[in-house]
Amino acid sequence: MLIDSHCHLDRVDLTTHDNDFGCLMRACAASGVSRMLCVGIDLEAYPAMRRLIDPYPEVDVAVGVHPNEAGGEEPSVERLLELAADPRVVAIGETGLDYYRLEDGEASGQHARFRTHIAAARACGKPLIIHTRQARADTIRLLREEGAEAVGGVLHCFTEDWEMARAGLDLGFYVSFSGIITFKSAESLREVARQVPLDRLLIETDSPYLAPVPYRGKPNEPTYLQHVAACIADLRGLDVERLAEVIVDNYSRLFVVDD
């Protein structure tokens, strides 16, 4: 059974599931996905997302505000800790740095928000879910400066180079690969996936974004996780069943999940 370590279930397109969230969840189970981590990206949508997944104990939750989110409630350590007191919350995030569309003067705000999340994670003892895009050096620098190694976490939807992966591993972080790993243009990323220690490896869909081949360009969902798993298993010379066992062990260790 597979674990999707990062998805946004409240944003998945339900049109192919009779506009029924329960139908989607049954399809996930039928596709072999036994557990999912539904990750928050803002505080406004979080309550509705939390209610949506409440009847499904196979779904864990993370709370945080994405670095690109603007105009909503700015998270404080106290607010994040209040939400993280919920036992269904297993991580803080997603958080991090994204310079892809950065304009002058925006970096300082992202840095402050990132530091807030790290402080909250350290205060509650829960791991971090890190989003990083075109911000390798600053992401690692802030993780080090704020003592993020005390809680660890995961570099999610990893698209960077081996140097950054190794820096994250040295801080006790895991590395998670999404459907991007299946893209024809992603050979350098596949080389990184070959090098990450098996006991620090996770997989994800990042649904509804970044659908793997053969669904590239279409809305993504956790039922497509099997394609990510098959690609990673092939890269590592494993069968999918053995990879699934590794992922379950890693996920359970990082997020302290008891079945």
Steps between C-alpha positions, in 0.01 A plus 500: 500500500628842401514827696456838333714721721374829353168584338231769515183292512274802539618625160473177299265507201204274589326507161622150416378381841136610473595818689513279809799515732412160640520357149851643465603343828369160392691534173817578694460184706431295187819634340707385797538832683448417865600832659527864398632822648272793413705817517371850571617802305302778671305554820175610335436165325639288781181458710297373202783266400521366853124432505519331159755243606367450853305178423806339343757380755735401218560871432750694710523879496765771487435864580689794356506788254674462165773758426309629197172557684415867536211701636380250757565453869869516579593205722640558845676240710207506741241443226695213348543339841128531568420311179785252545356390835250299296624136510421459130764764423831320448709779345546875458484625141520530228747777551827613351621735228395550138690752292354397163275806475674706764485877466724752671443516873301177529781277628503647850132414550556142388797472733303624800211263427739207457668576833157512668417150374833360613451652845152347523627159390771510764249606766259215428759240399343427162697479173502757222378468143730712287416660167802644322531640149798690366603573859746223581759692699255706706278201576788302646642807674175578680448137598845503657464839666167407660612156620259305282708185545337470843174392332601403146243466227481449126615690193178446308455477123878507468630652176844622603849350467691241702691771690177635647362152566816414690479823702143413596596145588778633722235695691298181554246569227336253264467556125169448317451458127184581305372428150775724361731199537313336208548789257731439205695816584570393861806277455713711734228470765485125449873488569438673834227247578750220443729647766262586785536238775204265500424577863454871415282459191133597462261528205204727436257630241470866608144463369338672320827621346778331301328186378746227400536349156267377345269766651735795467309822439180367658371556853689279742364280779639242746381208284790585267760440771565153360677657201739691724563184700567293189754754372686521832496122544652456156769758574593321822481145365212408729157359444214733588398286798842537659505874432157530661632332814790746512267797456267381777795464739640841409168682521414340834842590641493862385142581592479271805189327367358198680263276306 
